[in-house]
Amino acid sequence: MLAGGGARGAYEVGALSALAPALAARGESPNLLVGTSIGALNSAFFAARAHQPLEDVAQLALEMWRELRWGDALRPLLSPSELRRLVGVGAMLANLPGLRLPGLLDPAPLRDTLRRFVAFKRIGRNVEDGVLTAAAVVATSYATTRSVVFHHGGPALAIDAVRAIEYMATPLAPEHVLASAAIPGAFPAVEVRRPRAAAGWYGDGGVRLNAPLAPALALGADRVVVIGLNSSVTPTGRSMRPDAIDGVAQLLQVVLSDQLGEDVATLATVNETLAPPGSAGAGHEAVPGRRRIPYIFIAPSDRLEIGRLAREVYDRHYGNLTSLVRAPNVALLGRLVNARRGAVHGELLSYLLIAREFIDDLIALGQRDAERWLHTRHDAGLWQVGRLPTPRTAVATGESPRRSSSSRRRPARRASA
């Protein structure tokens, strides 16, 4: 289960690259993949290669992310198309008829990039061959505001009216992944044509369901690996008076991190409720028809960790005037969000910081956090059943200590089979 978070998706493949050898040593490999937003892209990448060893696919995913550049996902900020968008903003403010603004940014290059890295027909073949039970991505319908789970494989599912989740069986295509990743306001909505019953305009699945745990369980998961891109640890301490960018970053944190932490905590509580005395792992049914779901949960250790990392990378590599010539898109973006102001501004920058230095550091961070899970005692080997110990609160105003590039990029330990 892979959550959304824009460029922060590099963290997910870093975590999986460290986790994969340990799972392989136990003879375990995922046969159900569910993703939202950038997690949808990563899920599609892994689903298309599910017939290969997980360790090999994880290494290919690292290569994919390390190859990514701004132009693979977005048109330049200083380009004719973006100039037209600025004109569109002015036209909307002037209330001129016939002019509209689909989105602030143009992600047109992402479609070709997605086709280059993901063989969608192979996803269908992996489901049909039984390599995968199901592969699914989550998008948000502009017509109904429901979360729509487009899934290939798995059982036929009715609408979950309580959670406002609708399930649509269909072979996965680029339009489903692009719709899942279409951040409202920033990116244009994406038209989905298949299946016909769900045809319409869609946006980012993270708006309502950034942590697709409920769909994973509904599609038949009996244990889950959850990779989050935001910590649920609550920061403490004083901060400066917030500005508008702080407000947007705070909103993203509430939508993206709080939901994930709450869902995992609920899962653990249900597991404890269902657990017969002295049992561990899956397979026991203390309540008929209900079973425990062991889980692995990997996420950053505090809520502003990635924001601090983004700020540090921007400050070191893109904060000087020469970067406006060398890397104009990243340099301009950092100035627009005033990334140097603090970690909260860095949080907002991190969603679109498509820069090799940041991607390398995110991969290393994901590997570190996965290694921490692997070296921690859990209820059933790698798997946790009950609630995790209450984490310490993070200090909101603190800055993370600088680490050398070599320490951040040290390869993850490979478990012996």
Short mmCIF file of C-alpha atoms in Angstrom, two decimals:
data_model
loop_
_atom_site.label_atom_id
_atom_site.label_comp_id
_atom_site.label_asym_id
_atom_site.label_seq_id
_atom_site.Cartn_x
_atom_site.Cartn_y
_atom_site.Cartn_z
CA MET A 1 0.00 0.00 0.00
CA LEU A 2 1.72 3.13 -1.28
CA ALA A 3 0.57 6.62 -0.30
CA GLY A 4 0.76 9.89 -2.24
CA GLY A 5 3.15 12.80 -1.94
CA GLY A 6 4.52 13.95 -5.31
CA ALA A 7 8.31 13.87 -5.63
CA ARG A 8 8.43 12.29 -2.17
CA GLY A 9 7.60 8.98 -3.91
CA ALA A 10 11.36 8.34 -4.11
CA TYR A 11 11.16 7.59 -0.38
CA GLU A 12 8.83 4.67 -1.13
CA VAL A 13 11.22 2.92 -3.50
CA GLY A 14 14.06 3.52 -1.07
CA ALA A 15 12.11 1.80 1.69
CA LEU A 16 11.09 -1.07 -0.58
CA SER A 17 14.67 -1.58 -1.80
CA ALA A 18 15.75 -2.20 1.82
CA LEU A 19 12.68 -4.24 2.72
CA ALA A 20 12.69 -6.48 -0.36
CA PRO A 21 15.71 -8.67 0.59
CA ALA A 22 14.24 -9.35 4.04
CA LEU A 23 10.89 -10.35 2.54
CA ALA A 24 12.60 -12.50 -0.08
CA ALA A 25 14.58 -14.28 2.63
CA ARG A 26 11.24 -15.28 4.16
CA GLY A 27 9.79 -16.36 0.81
CA GLU A 28 7.34 -13.45 0.85
CA SER A 29 6.43 -11.20 -2.06
CA PRO A 30 3.45 -8.87 -2.58
CA ASN A 31 0.63 -10.16 -4.77
CA LEU A 32 -1.65 -7.15 -4.29
CA LEU A 33 -0.61 -3.56 -5.01
CA VAL A 34 -2.69 -0.48 -4.22
CA GLY A 35 -1.49 3.09 -4.69
CA THR A 36 -2.66 6.69 -4.54
CA SER A 37 -1.19 9.66 -6.42
CA ILE A 38 2.58 9.09 -6.79
CA GLY A 39 1.97 5.80 -4.99
CA ALA A 40 -0.20 4.85 -7.97
CA LEU A 41 2.75 5.35 -10.31
CA ASN A 42 5.03 3.31 -8.08
CA SER A 43 2.39 0.60 -7.68
CA ALA A 44 1.92 0.38 -11.46
CA PHE A 45 5.70 0.09 -11.91
CA PHE A 46 5.89 -2.83 -9.46
CA ALA A 47 2.70 -4.46 -10.80
CA ALA A 48 4.06 -4.49 -14.35
CA ARG A 49 7.14 -6.36 -13.09
CA ALA A 50 5.51 -8.59 -10.49
CA HIS A 51 6.68 -11.66 -12.43
CA GLN A 52 10.29 -10.69 -11.60
CA PRO A 53 12.01 -11.07 -8.20
CA LEU A 54 11.01 -8.25 -5.86
CA GLU A 55 14.64 -7.33 -5.13
CA ASP A 56 15.35 -6.85 -8.83
CA VAL A 57 12.25 -4.74 -9.36
CA ALA A 58 13.12 -2.55 -6.38
CA GLN A 59 16.54 -1.86 -7.89
CA LEU A 60 14.92 -0.99 -11.23
CA ALA A 61 12.60 1.39 -9.40
CA LEU A 62 15.62 3.11 -7.85
CA GLU A 63 17.11 3.53 -11.32
CA MET A 64 13.84 4.96 -12.63
CA TRP A 65 13.66 7.58 -9.90
CA ARG A 66 17.32 8.52 -10.24
CA GLU A 67 16.78 9.14 -13.95
CA LEU A 68 13.83 11.48 -13.42
CA ARG A 69 14.26 15.15 -14.20
CA TRP A 70 11.87 18.09 -14.17
CA GLY A 71 11.14 17.71 -17.89
CA ASP A 72 10.02 14.10 -17.40
CA ALA A 73 7.05 15.25 -15.33
CA LEU A 74 6.39 18.95 -15.97
CA ARG A 75 6.75 21.58 -18.65
CA PRO A 76 9.25 24.36 -17.82
CA LEU A 77 7.96 27.11 -15.55
CA LEU A 78 9.32 29.66 -18.01
CA SER A 79 7.75 28.51 -21.27
CA PRO A 80 5.01 29.61 -23.71
CA SER A 81 2.54 27.12 -22.21
CA GLU A 82 3.10 28.46 -18.69
CA LEU A 83 2.84 32.02 -19.99
CA ARG A 84 -0.58 31.15 -21.39
CA ARG A 85 -1.53 29.82 -17.96
CA LEU A 86 -0.53 33.10 -16.35
CA VAL A 87 -2.68 34.89 -18.90
CA GLY A 88 -5.48 32.51 -17.95
CA VAL A 89 -5.11 33.51 -14.30
CA GLY A 90 -5.44 37.15 -15.25
CA ALA A 91 -8.43 36.40 -17.47
CA MET A 92 -10.20 34.57 -14.65
CA LEU A 93 -9.54 37.41 -12.23
CA ALA A 94 -10.91 39.85 -14.82
CA ASN A 95 -13.94 37.59 -15.32
CA LEU A 96 -13.40 37.44 -19.08
CA PRO A 97 -15.78 34.99 -20.81
CA GLY A 98 -14.54 31.84 -22.51
CA LEU A 99 -11.19 31.67 -20.69
CA ARG A 100 -10.37 29.15 -17.99
CA LEU A 101 -7.35 27.76 -16.16
CA PRO A 102 -7.18 23.92 -16.08
CA GLY A 103 -4.23 23.92 -13.66
CA LEU A 104 -1.29 26.01 -12.52
CA LEU A 105 1.27 23.53 -13.89
CA ASP A 106 1.42 21.47 -17.09
CA PRO A 107 2.20 17.77 -16.44
CA ALA A 108 1.93 16.79 -20.13
CA PRO A 109 5.39 15.10 -20.22
CA LEU A 110 4.33 12.70 -17.46
CA ARG A 111 2.14 10.67 -19.85
CA ASP A 112 5.09 9.73 -22.07
CA THR A 113 7.29 9.08 -19.03
CA LEU A 114 4.66 6.76 -17.58
CA ARG A 115 4.40 4.80 -20.84
CA ARG A 116 8.19 4.53 -20.96
CA PHE A 117 8.49 2.99 -17.52
CA VAL A 118 5.27 0.98 -17.14
CA ALA A 119 4.09 -1.77 -19.50
CA PHE A 120 0.37 -1.66 -18.72
CA LYS A 121 -0.47 -4.76 -20.76
CA ARG A 122 1.96 -6.69 -18.58
CA ILE A 123 -0.04 -5.70 -15.47
CA GLY A 124 -3.08 -7.43 -16.98
CA ARG A 125 -1.04 -10.49 -17.89
CA ASN A 126 0.36 -10.73 -14.35
CA VAL A 127 -3.18 -10.65 -12.94
CA GLU A 128 -4.45 -13.20 -15.45
CA ASP A 129 -1.47 -15.51 -14.82
CA GLY A 130 -2.10 -15.39 -11.06
CA VAL A 131 1.15 -13.62 -10.25
CA LEU A 132 -0.97 -10.79 -8.86
CA THR A 133 -4.29 -11.11 -7.07
CA ALA A 134 -5.06 -7.51 -8.02
CA ALA A 135 -3.52 -4.15 -8.87
CA ALA A 136 -5.39 -0.94 -8.06
CA VAL A 137 -5.09 2.84 -8.07
CA VAL A 138 -7.31 5.40 -6.34
CA ALA A 139 -8.63 8.63 -7.88
CA THR A 140 -11.24 11.18 -6.79
CA SER A 141 -14.31 11.78 -8.95
CA TYR A 142 -15.10 15.45 -9.59
CA ALA A 143 -18.72 14.48 -10.28
CA THR A 144 -19.44 12.57 -7.05
CA THR A 145 -16.44 13.50 -4.82
CA ARG A 146 -16.13 9.77 -4.06
CA SER A 147 -12.85 7.89 -4.01
CA VAL A 148 -12.91 5.54 -6.99
CA VAL A 149 -10.72 2.45 -6.87
CA PHE A 150 -9.84 1.28 -10.38
CA HIS A 151 -8.74 -2.32 -9.96
CA HIS A 152 -7.73 -5.19 -12.20
CA GLY A 153 -8.40 -8.44 -10.37
CA GLY A 154 -9.88 -9.07 -6.95
CA PRO A 155 -13.52 -9.66 -6.03
CA ALA A 156 -16.51 -7.70 -7.32
CA LEU A 157 -17.15 -5.04 -4.69
CA ALA A 158 -20.13 -2.83 -3.92
CA ILE A 159 -19.96 0.85 -3.04
CA ASP A 160 -18.66 1.49 0.46
CA ALA A 161 -21.19 4.19 1.37
CA VAL A 162 -19.71 4.80 4.82
CA ARG A 163 -16.24 5.65 3.48
CA ALA A 164 -17.53 7.02 0.13
CA ILE A 165 -15.43 4.51 -1.84
CA GLU A 166 -16.55 3.11 -5.19
CA TYR A 167 -14.89 0.11 -6.85
CA MET A 168 -14.54 -0.16 -10.63
CA ALA A 169 -13.09 -3.31 -12.21
CA THR A 170 -11.07 -2.50 -15.33
CA PRO A 171 -7.70 -3.17 -16.94
CA LEU A 172 -5.41 -0.42 -15.66
CA ALA A 173 -4.28 2.20 -18.18
CA PRO A 174 -2.18 5.39 -18.07
CA GLU A 175 -5.32 7.52 -17.66
CA HIS A 176 -6.09 5.87 -14.30
CA VAL A 177 -2.62 6.54 -12.90
CA LEU A 178 -2.51 10.09 -14.28
CA ALA A 179 -5.93 10.79 -12.77
CA SER A 180 -4.76 9.49 -9.40
CA ALA A 181 -1.81 11.91 -9.51
CA ALA A 182 -3.67 15.03 -10.74
CA ILE A 183 -3.26 17.36 -7.74
CA PRO A 184 -6.33 19.65 -7.71
CA GLY A 185 -5.50 23.20 -8.67
CA ALA A 186 -1.88 22.42 -9.51
CA PHE A 187 -2.58 19.91 -12.30
CA PRO A 188 -5.50 19.71 -14.76
CA ALA A 189 -8.18 17.12 -14.15
CA VAL A 190 -7.82 13.91 -16.18
CA GLU A 191 -10.65 12.41 -18.21
CA VAL A 192 -11.14 8.70 -17.62
CA ARG A 193 -13.07 6.83 -20.32
CA ARG A 194 -12.86 3.25 -19.08
CA PRO A 195 -14.84 1.60 -17.71
CA ARG A 196 -17.81 3.36 -19.27
CA ALA A 197 -19.75 3.28 -16.00
CA ALA A 198 -17.06 5.44 -14.37
CA ALA A 199 -16.36 7.78 -17.30
CA GLY A 200 -15.72 11.36 -16.23
CA TRP A 201 -13.16 13.78 -14.81
CA TYR A 202 -10.89 12.79 -11.94
CA GLY A 203 -8.26 14.27 -9.66
CA ASP A 204 -5.75 13.16 -7.06
CA GLY A 205 -6.85 10.15 -5.02
CA GLY A 206 -5.16 11.60 -1.97
CA VAL A 207 -7.85 14.25 -1.57
CA ARG A 208 -10.08 11.72 0.19
CA LEU A 209 -8.04 8.55 0.44
CA ASN A 210 -4.30 9.12 0.51
CA ALA A 211 -3.81 5.97 2.58
CA PRO A 212 -5.67 3.26 0.62
CA LEU A 213 -5.79 0.74 3.45
CA ALA A 214 -9.54 0.06 3.20
CA PRO A 215 -9.31 -0.85 -0.52
CA ALA A 216 -6.35 -3.15 0.14
CA LEU A 217 -8.33 -5.06 2.75
CA ALA A 218 -11.48 -5.10 0.61
CA LEU A 219 -9.49 -6.56 -2.29
CA GLY A 220 -8.35 -9.44 -0.10
CA ALA A 221 -5.08 -8.52 1.61
CA ASP A 222 -4.29 -10.79 4.58
CA ARG A 223 -1.24 -8.72 5.62
CA VAL A 224 -0.10 -5.30 4.47
CA VAL A 225 3.09 -3.36 3.89
CA VAL A 226 2.28 0.32 4.36
CA ILE A 227 4.74 2.95 3.12
CA GLY A 228 3.84 6.47 4.21
CA LEU A 229 5.37 9.72 3.04
CA ASN A 230 4.42 11.74 6.11
CA SER A 231 5.00 10.94 9.75
CA SER A 232 2.06 10.83 12.10
CA VAL A 233 4.27 12.04 14.97
CA THR A 234 2.93 15.35 16.25
CA PRO A 235 5.52 18.14 16.44
CA THR A 236 5.79 20.35 19.49
CA GLY A 237 7.41 23.68 20.22
CA ARG A 238 6.85 27.26 19.13
CA SER A 239 6.81 28.52 15.58
CA MET A 240 6.82 31.85 13.83
CA ARG A 241 3.54 33.47 12.86
CA PRO A 242 2.32 31.35 9.92
CA ASP A 243 1.94 32.82 6.45
CA ALA A 244 -0.19 31.63 3.53
CA ILE A 245 2.34 28.98 2.48
CA ASP A 246 2.45 27.63 6.03
CA GLY A 247 -1.32 27.27 5.84
CA VAL A 248 -1.21 25.27 2.61
CA ALA A 249 1.53 23.02 3.99
CA GLN A 250 -0.48 22.48 7.18
CA LEU A 251 -3.52 21.48 5.12
CA LEU A 252 -1.44 18.95 3.19
CA GLN A 253 -0.12 17.50 6.43
CA VAL A 254 -3.62 17.05 7.83
CA VAL A 255 -4.89 15.38 4.65
CA LEU A 256 -1.85 13.22 3.95
CA SER A 257 -0.37 12.23 7.31
CA ASP A 258 -3.11 12.25 9.93
CA GLN A 259 -5.35 9.92 7.92
CA LEU A 260 -2.57 7.38 7.44
CA GLY A 261 -1.57 7.30 11.10
CA GLU A 262 -5.18 6.97 12.20
CA ASP A 263 -5.86 4.11 9.77
CA VAL A 264 -2.83 2.11 10.92
CA ALA A 265 -3.71 2.74 14.56
CA THR A 266 -7.28 1.56 13.92
CA LEU A 267 -6.00 -1.58 12.19
CA ALA A 268 -3.76 -2.37 15.17
CA THR A 269 -6.59 -1.78 17.64
CA VAL A 270 -8.89 -4.12 15.72
CA ASN A 271 -6.11 -6.72 15.62
CA GLU A 272 -5.76 -6.54 19.40
CA THR A 273 -9.50 -6.84 19.84
CA LEU A 274 -9.60 -9.97 17.70
CA ALA A 275 -6.49 -11.59 19.17
CA PRO A 276 -7.03 -14.67 21.34
CA PRO A 277 -4.74 -14.77 24.40
CA GLY A 278 -1.18 -15.88 23.66
CA SER A 279 -1.51 -15.88 19.86
CA ALA A 280 0.70 -14.11 17.35
CA GLY A 281 0.56 -13.49 13.64
CA ALA A 282 -2.34 -14.02 11.26
CA GLY A 283 -4.76 -16.87 10.92
CA HIS A 284 -6.61 -16.78 14.25
CA GLU A 285 -10.28 -15.80 14.31
CA ALA A 286 -11.44 -14.91 17.78
CA VAL A 287 -14.50 -13.34 16.16
CA PRO A 288 -16.13 -15.42 13.38
CA GLY A 289 -15.60 -13.88 9.96
CA ARG A 290 -13.02 -11.40 11.24
CA ARG A 291 -9.27 -11.91 11.14
CA ARG A 292 -6.21 -10.02 12.17
CA ILE A 293 -4.09 -8.29 9.55
CA PRO A 294 -0.36 -8.17 10.42
CA TYR A 295 1.37 -5.10 9.03
CA ILE A 296 4.66 -3.41 8.30
CA PHE A 297 4.49 0.38 8.60
CA ILE A 298 7.41 2.48 7.37
CA ALA A 299 7.29 6.28 7.47
CA PRO A 300 9.56 9.22 8.34
CA SER A 301 10.35 9.57 12.02
CA ASP A 302 8.88 13.05 12.39
CA ARG A 303 6.44 15.23 10.52
CA LEU A 304 8.88 17.83 9.21
CA GLU A 305 11.79 15.54 8.38
CA ILE A 306 11.27 15.60 4.61
CA GLY A 307 10.58 19.34 4.70
CA ARG A 308 13.90 19.96 6.44
CA LEU A 309 15.62 17.73 3.89
CA ALA A 310 14.05 19.64 0.99
CA ARG A 311 15.08 22.96 2.50
CA GLU A 312 18.67 21.78 3.02
CA VAL A 313 18.95 20.46 -0.56
CA TYR A 314 17.53 23.67 -1.97
CA ASP A 315 19.82 25.80 0.17
CA ARG A 316 22.95 23.86 -0.79
CA HIS A 317 22.32 23.39 -4.49
CA TYR A 318 19.67 25.83 -5.75
CA GLY A 319 19.67 28.87 -3.48
CA ASN A 320 22.34 30.88 -5.33
CA LEU A 321 21.81 33.08 -8.37
CA THR A 322 23.73 30.80 -10.75
CA SER A 323 21.11 28.07 -10.17
CA LEU A 324 18.56 30.26 -11.98
CA VAL A 325 20.58 29.57 -15.13
CA ARG A 326 21.71 26.01 -14.34
CA ALA A 327 18.36 24.68 -13.03
CA PRO A 328 15.77 27.43 -13.54
CA ASN A 329 12.67 25.37 -12.71
CA VAL A 330 13.80 24.13 -9.31
CA ALA A 331 15.47 27.43 -8.43
CA LEU A 332 12.36 29.43 -9.33
CA LEU A 333 10.02 27.04 -7.54
CA GLY A 334 12.07 27.34 -4.34
CA ARG A 335 11.89 31.10 -4.51
CA LEU A 336 8.14 31.06 -5.14
CA VAL A 337 7.52 29.07 -1.95
CA ASN A 338 10.31 30.89 -0.03
CA ALA A 339 11.91 27.55 0.84
CA ARG A 340 14.60 29.16 2.98
CA ARG A 341 12.05 30.41 5.50
CA GLY A 342 11.88 27.06 7.28
CA ALA A 343 11.02 23.38 7.25
CA VAL A 344 7.29 24.00 6.74
CA HIS A 345 8.02 25.86 3.51
CA GLY A 346 10.37 23.03 2.63
CA GLU A 347 7.44 20.65 3.07
CA LEU A 348 5.52 22.39 0.30
CA LEU A 349 8.60 22.50 -1.94
CA SER A 350 9.21 18.77 -1.43
CA TYR A 351 6.09 17.75 -3.38
CA LEU A 352 7.53 19.16 -6.62
CA LEU A 353 11.27 19.08 -5.92
CA ILE A 354 12.27 16.87 -8.84
CA ALA A 355 16.02 17.15 -8.40
CA ARG A 356 18.62 14.40 -8.32
CA GLU A 357 20.12 15.52 -5.00
CA PHE A 358 16.74 15.45 -3.27
CA ILE A 359 15.76 12.11 -4.83
CA ASP A 360 19.04 10.54 -3.69
CA ASP A 361 18.52 11.79 -0.15
CA LEU A 362 14.88 10.63 -0.08
CA ILE A 363 15.92 7.16 -1.23
CA ALA A 364 18.55 7.03 1.52
CA LEU A 365 15.97 8.20 4.08
CA GLY A 366 13.52 5.49 3.01
CA GLN A 367 16.25 2.88 3.28
CA ARG A 368 17.21 4.10 6.74
CA ASP A 369 13.64 3.97 8.02
CA ALA A 370 13.10 0.49 6.55
CA GLU A 371 16.32 -0.69 8.19
CA ARG A 372 15.05 0.68 11.50
CA TRP A 373 11.91 -1.43 11.13
CA LEU A 374 13.96 -4.52 10.24
CA HIS A 375 16.10 -4.11 13.35
CA THR A 376 13.16 -3.60 15.71
CA ARG A 377 11.46 -6.48 17.53
CA HIS A 378 7.87 -7.03 16.39
CA ASP A 379 4.98 -9.33 17.27
CA ALA A 380 5.57 -11.88 14.49
CA GLY A 381 9.00 -11.60 12.89
CA LEU A 382 8.94 -8.62 10.53
CA TRP A 383 5.24 -8.17 11.14
CA GLN A 384 3.47 -6.12 13.78
CA VAL A 385 0.00 -7.13 14.98
CA GLY A 386 -0.83 -4.80 17.86
CA ARG A 387 -0.23 -1.11 18.34
CA LEU A 388 3.22 0.34 17.97
CA PRO A 389 4.85 2.00 20.97
CA THR A 390 3.85 5.65 21.27
CA PRO A 391 6.54 7.60 19.37
CA ARG A 392 8.23 10.57 20.90
CA THR A 393 6.99 13.93 19.73
CA ALA A 394 9.14 15.86 17.28
CA VAL A 395 10.28 19.41 17.88
CA ALA A 396 8.74 21.60 15.20
CA THR A 397 11.37 24.31 15.25
CA GLY A 398 14.42 22.05 15.29
CA GLU A 399 16.57 21.49 12.23
CA SER A 400 17.91 18.06 11.41
CA PRO A 401 21.66 17.68 11.75
CA ARG A 402 23.50 17.85 8.46
CA ARG A 403 24.76 14.55 7.20
CA SER A 404 27.43 13.95 4.65
CA SER A 405 26.42 12.80 1.18
CA SER A 406 28.24 9.53 1.70
CA SER A 407 26.27 8.74 4.85
CA ARG A 408 22.97 9.57 3.20
CA ARG A 409 23.65 7.40 0.18
CA ARG A 410 25.10 4.36 1.88
CA PRO A 411 23.54 1.22 0.34
CA ALA A 412 21.02 -0.63 2.47
CA ARG A 413 22.04 -3.83 4.20
CA ARG A 414 20.96 -6.91 2.25
CA ALA A 415 19.51 -9.71 4.27
CA SER A 416 20.99 -13.15 3.72
CA ALA A 417 18.63 -15.81 2.42
#
